[in-house]
């Protein structure tokens, strides 16, 4: 029964991390000029667009790596349950 609570907790963290990754990807600055870019310039003027894009790219990679390891550990928990 104790493994079941770990499975639920890790499943929740995987879903939460996936949602965060989707949000980070959606707010990233596209390569082409668009209305989205003018919105980003107003909100992140004090960071600078280049720094913001680098930060968001790093967050994307970190969240992707976290998802990878959470899924590996989740799979290990499911295998050890049987």
Tab-separated table of N, CA and C in Angstrom:
chain	number	residue	atom	x	y	z
A	1	UNK	N	0.821	-1.196	0.000
A	1	UNK	CA	0.000	0.000	0.000
A	1	UNK	C	0.866	1.261	0.000
A	2	UNK	N	2.048	1.168	0.628
A	2	UNK	CA	2.945	2.319	0.690
A	2	UNK	C	3.452	2.696	-0.699
A	3	UNK	N	3.710	1.679	-1.547
A	3	UNK	CA	4.139	1.949	-2.921
A	3	UNK	C	3.066	2.676	-3.705
A	4	UNK	N	1.810	2.403	-3.401
A	4	UNK	CA	0.718	3.038	-4.120
A	4	UNK	C	0.722	4.550	-3.895
A	5	UNK	N	1.031	4.987	-2.666
A	5	UNK	CA	1.077	6.426	-2.398
A	5	UNK	C	2.244	7.077	-3.140
A	6	UNK	N	3.393	6.391	-3.232
A	6	UNK	CA	4.512	6.920	-4.009
A	6	UNK	C	4.157	7.027	-5.481
A	7	UNK	N	3.429	6.047	-5.985
A	7	UNK	CA	3.015	6.061	-7.392
A	7	UNK	C	2.089	7.251	-7.654
A	8	UNK	N	1.160	7.494	-6.755
A	8	UNK	CA	0.247	8.623	-6.917
A	8	UNK	C	0.997	9.947	-6.843
A	9	UNK	N	1.924	10.068	-5.900
A	9	UNK	CA	2.703	11.297	-5.752
A	9	UNK	C	3.561	11.550	-6.987
A	10	UNK	N	4.256	10.523	-7.482
A	10	UNK	CA	5.094	10.712	-8.665
A	10	UNK	C	4.255	10.969	-9.913
A	11	UNK	N	3.102	10.357	-10.001
A	11	UNK	CA	2.203	10.639	-11.115
A	11	UNK	C	1.757	12.088	-11.100
A	12	UNK	N	1.457	12.604	-9.912
A	12	UNK	CA	1.076	14.003	-9.780
A	12	UNK	C	2.228	14.925	-10.193
A	13	UNK	N	3.452	14.615	-9.753
A	13	UNK	CA	4.601	15.440	-10.114
A	13	UNK	C	4.885	15.390	-11.615
A	14	UNK	N	4.672	14.249	-12.242
A	14	UNK	CA	4.867	14.146	-13.693
A	14	UNK	C	3.858	15.032	-14.416
A	15	UNK	N	2.603	14.972	-14.005
A	15	UNK	CA	1.566	15.803	-14.632
A	15	UNK	C	1.845	17.279	-14.406
A	16	UNK	N	2.225	17.660	-13.184
A	16	UNK	CA	2.531	19.049	-12.875
A	16	UNK	C	3.715	19.556	-13.696
A	17	UNK	N	4.757	18.748	-13.825
A	17	UNK	CA	5.924	19.138	-14.600
A	17	UNK	C	5.580	19.255	-16.080
A	18	UNK	N	4.742	18.373	-16.594
A	18	UNK	CA	4.310	18.468	-17.996
A	18	UNK	C	3.520	19.751	-18.242
A	19	UNK	N	2.659	20.120	-17.321
A	19	UNK	CA	1.890	21.357	-17.469
A	19	UNK	C	2.827	22.566	-17.439
A	20	UNK	N	3.796	22.566	-16.518
A	20	UNK	CA	4.766	23.661	-16.474
A	20	UNK	C	5.575	23.737	-17.764
A	21	UNK	N	5.970	22.579	-18.300
A	21	UNK	CA	6.730	22.558	-19.546
A	21	UNK	C	5.897	23.120	-20.695
A	22	UNK	N	4.630	22.767	-20.759
A	22	UNK	CA	3.759	23.309	-21.812
A	22	UNK	C	3.645	24.829	-21.699
A	23	UNK	N	3.495	25.331	-20.481
A	23	UNK	CA	3.387	26.781	-20.296
A	23	UNK	C	4.671	27.495	-20.700
A	24	UNK	N	5.816	26.935	-20.333
A	24	UNK	CA	7.093	27.557	-20.689
A	24	UNK	C	7.279	27.560	-22.199
A	25	UNK	N	6.914	26.485	-22.858
A	25	UNK	CA	7.043	26.417	-24.312
A	25	UNK	C	6.111	27.431	-24.971
A	26	UNK	N	4.917	27.591	-24.443
A	26	UNK	CA	3.963	28.514	-25.045
A	26	UNK	C	4.357	29.979	-24.899
A	27	UNK	N	5.082	30.338	-23.828
A	27	UNK	CA	5.447	31.740	-23.657
A	27	UNK	C	6.788	32.090	-24.297
A	28	UNK	N	7.470	31.096	-24.863
A	28	UNK	CA	8.746	31.402	-25.509
A	28	UNK	C	8.544	32.276	-26.729
A	29	UNK	N	9.534	33.079	-27.004
A	29	UNK	CA	9.484	34.016	-28.110
A	29	UNK	C	9.664	33.266	-29.429
A	30	UNK	N	8.704	33.400	-30.350
A	30	UNK	CA	8.860	32.716	-31.637
A	30	UNK	C	9.961	33.367	-32.473
A	31	UNK	N	10.436	32.642	-33.477
A	31	UNK	CA	11.522	33.138	-34.324
A	31	UNK	C	11.077	34.297	-35.203
A	32	UNK	N	9.840	34.315	-35.650
A	32	UNK	CA	9.341	35.349	-36.547
A	32	UNK	C	8.739	36.497	-35.750
A	33	UNK	N	8.695	37.666	-36.374
A	33	UNK	CA	8.052	38.827	-35.765
A	33	UNK	C	6.545	38.573	-35.677
A	34	UNK	N	5.960	38.915	-34.554
A	34	UNK	CA	4.522	38.732	-34.407
A	34	UNK	C	3.992	39.640	-33.309
A	35	UNK	N	2.706	39.568	-33.092
A	35	UNK	CA	2.084	40.325	-32.006
A	35	UNK	C	2.612	39.828	-30.672
A	36	UNK	N	2.889	38.543	-30.613
A	36	UNK	CA	3.400	37.941	-29.385
A	36	UNK	C	4.710	38.600	-28.965
A	37	UNK	N	5.554	38.956	-29.923
A	37	UNK	CA	6.838	39.550	-29.598
A	37	UNK	C	6.664	40.925	-28.946
A	38	UNK	N	5.740	41.722	-29.444
A	38	UNK	CA	5.515	43.032	-28.828
A	38	UNK	C	4.981	42.872	-27.411
A	39	UNK	N	4.176	41.841	-27.179
A	39	UNK	CA	3.696	41.547	-25.831
A	39	UNK	C	4.860	41.175	-24.920
A	40	UNK	N	5.774	40.357	-25.424
A	40	UNK	CA	6.933	39.941	-24.647
A	40	UNK	C	7.838	41.135	-24.347
A	41	UNK	N	8.011	42.042	-25.297
A	41	UNK	CA	8.886	43.195	-25.087
A	41	UNK	C	8.363	44.092	-23.967
A	42	UNK	N	7.065	44.251	-23.888
A	42	UNK	CA	6.496	45.097	-22.842
A	42	UNK	C	6.664	44.463	-21.464
A	43	UNK	N	6.445	43.161	-21.377
A	43	UNK	CA	6.471	42.497	-20.075
A	43	UNK	C	7.872	42.174	-19.580
A	44	UNK	N	8.812	41.955	-20.483
A	44	UNK	CA	10.147	41.537	-20.070
A	44	UNK	C	11.211	42.554	-20.469
A	45	UNK	N	10.837	43.819	-20.524
A	45	UNK	CA	11.775	44.850	-20.939
A	45	UNK	C	12.962	44.926	-19.982
A	46	UNK	N	12.708	44.766	-18.683
A	46	UNK	CA	13.794	44.889	-17.713
A	46	UNK	C	14.734	43.692	-17.742
A	47	UNK	N	14.302	42.534	-18.211
A	47	UNK	CA	15.182	41.373	-18.361
A	47	UNK	C	15.981	41.453	-19.652
A	48	UNK	N	15.366	41.976	-20.679
A	48	UNK	CA	15.953	41.925	-22.009
A	48	UNK	C	15.451	40.675	-22.697
A	49	UNK	N	15.087	40.807	-23.963
A	49	UNK	CA	14.508	39.687	-24.689
A	49	UNK	C	15.504	38.541	-24.816
A	50	UNK	N	16.763	38.862	-25.087
A	50	UNK	CA	17.771	37.805	-25.254
A	50	UNK	C	17.939	37.013	-23.967
A	51	UNK	N	18.015	37.700	-22.839
A	51	UNK	CA	18.163	37.000	-21.560
A	51	UNK	C	16.925	36.175	-21.226
A	52	UNK	N	15.757	36.701	-21.554
A	52	UNK	CA	14.512	35.988	-21.282
A	52	UNK	C	14.443	34.709	-22.101
A	53	UNK	N	14.809	34.801	-23.383
A	53	UNK	CA	14.782	33.606	-24.224
A	53	UNK	C	15.771	32.562	-23.737
A	54	UNK	N	16.951	32.994	-23.317
A	54	UNK	CA	17.941	32.058	-22.794
A	54	UNK	C	17.432	31.406	-21.512
A	55	UNK	N	16.838	32.209	-20.646
A	55	UNK	CA	16.284	31.677	-19.404
A	55	UNK	C	15.183	30.663	-19.685
A	56	UNK	N	14.259	31.006	-20.579
A	56	UNK	CA	13.161	30.092	-20.897
A	56	UNK	C	13.670	28.826	-21.566
A	57	UNK	N	14.712	28.943	-22.390
A	57	UNK	CA	15.291	27.753	-23.013
A	57	UNK	C	15.927	26.848	-21.963
A	58	UNK	N	16.612	27.435	-20.994
A	58	UNK	CA	17.208	26.639	-19.916
A	58	UNK	C	16.134	25.972	-19.061
A	59	UNK	N	15.063	26.694	-18.771
A	59	UNK	CA	13.961	26.112	-17.992
A	59	UNK	C	13.325	24.949	-18.759
A	60	UNK	N	13.206	25.101	-20.078
A	60	UNK	CA	12.643	24.027	-20.904
A	60	UNK	C	13.498	22.773	-20.803
A	61	UNK	N	14.812	22.932	-20.912
A	61	UNK	CA	15.699	21.776	-20.811
A	61	UNK	C	15.648	21.146	-19.422
A	62	UNK	N	15.646	21.971	-18.394
A	62	UNK	CA	15.605	21.444	-17.022
A	62	UNK	C	14.310	20.671	-16.780
A	63	UNK	N	13.174	21.228	-17.194
A	63	UNK	CA	11.897	20.529	-17.015
A	63	UNK	C	11.854	19.232	-17.818
A	64	UNK	N	12.443	19.241	-19.013
A	64	UNK	CA	12.479	18.014	-19.821
A	64	UNK	C	13.297	16.927	-19.135
A	65	UNK	N	14.417	17.308	-18.555
A	65	UNK	CA	15.260	16.339	-17.851
A	65	UNK	C	14.546	15.823	-16.603
A	66	UNK	N	13.865	16.716	-15.895
A	66	UNK	CA	13.110	16.294	-14.707
A	66	UNK	C	12.020	15.307	-15.089
A	67	UNK	N	11.297	15.580	-16.172
A	67	UNK	CA	10.250	14.659	-16.635
A	67	UNK	C	10.855	13.303	-16.977
A	68	UNK	N	11.995	13.311	-17.659
A	68	UNK	CA	12.658	12.061	-18.040
A	68	UNK	C	12.957	11.204	-16.813
A	69	UNK	N	13.576	11.816	-15.788
A	69	UNK	CA	13.932	11.038	-14.602
A	69	UNK	C	12.719	10.662	-13.761
A	70	UNK	N	11.709	11.524	-13.713
A	70	UNK	CA	10.484	11.155	-12.995
A	70	UNK	C	9.803	9.956	-13.642
A	71	UNK	N	9.785	9.920	-14.971
A	71	UNK	CA	9.161	8.795	-15.671
A	71	UNK	C	9.968	7.520	-15.466
A	72	UNK	N	11.299	7.631	-15.477
A	72	UNK	CA	12.119	6.446	-15.196
A	72	UNK	C	11.857	5.910	-13.790
A	73	UNK	N	11.813	6.802	-12.804
A	73	UNK	CA	11.566	6.368	-11.441
A	73	UNK	C	10.146	5.834	-11.274
A	74	UNK	N	9.188	6.458	-11.958
A	74	UNK	CA	7.799	6.000	-11.934
A	74	UNK	C	7.706	4.574	-12.490
A	75	UNK	N	8.414	4.335	-13.585
A	75	UNK	CA	8.434	2.998	-14.180
A	75	UNK	C	9.075	1.993	-13.222
A	76	UNK	N	10.137	2.393	-12.540
A	76	UNK	CA	10.776	1.525	-11.551
A	76	UNK	C	9.812	1.192	-10.424
A	77	UNK	N	9.044	2.171	-9.966
A	77	UNK	CA	8.050	1.910	-8.907
A	77	UNK	C	6.973	0.943	-9.368
A	78	UNK	N	6.540	1.087	-10.614
A	78	UNK	CA	5.518	0.178	-11.130
A	78	UNK	C	6.055	-1.237	-11.266
A	79	UNK	N	7.303	-1.378	-11.693
A	79	UNK	CA	7.900	-2.724	-11.834
A	79	UNK	C	8.111	-3.371	-10.473
A	80	UNK	N	8.538	-2.586	-9.463
A	80	UNK	CA	8.805	-3.158	-8.147
A	80	UNK	C	7.516	-3.502	-7.403
A	81	UNK	N	6.410	-2.940	-7.856
A	81	UNK	CA	5.126	-3.205	-7.199
A	81	UNK	C	4.661	-4.647	-7.436
A	82	UNK	N	5.040	-5.208	-8.573
A	82	UNK	CA	4.581	-6.555	-8.906
A	82	UNK	C	5.463	-7.608	-8.352
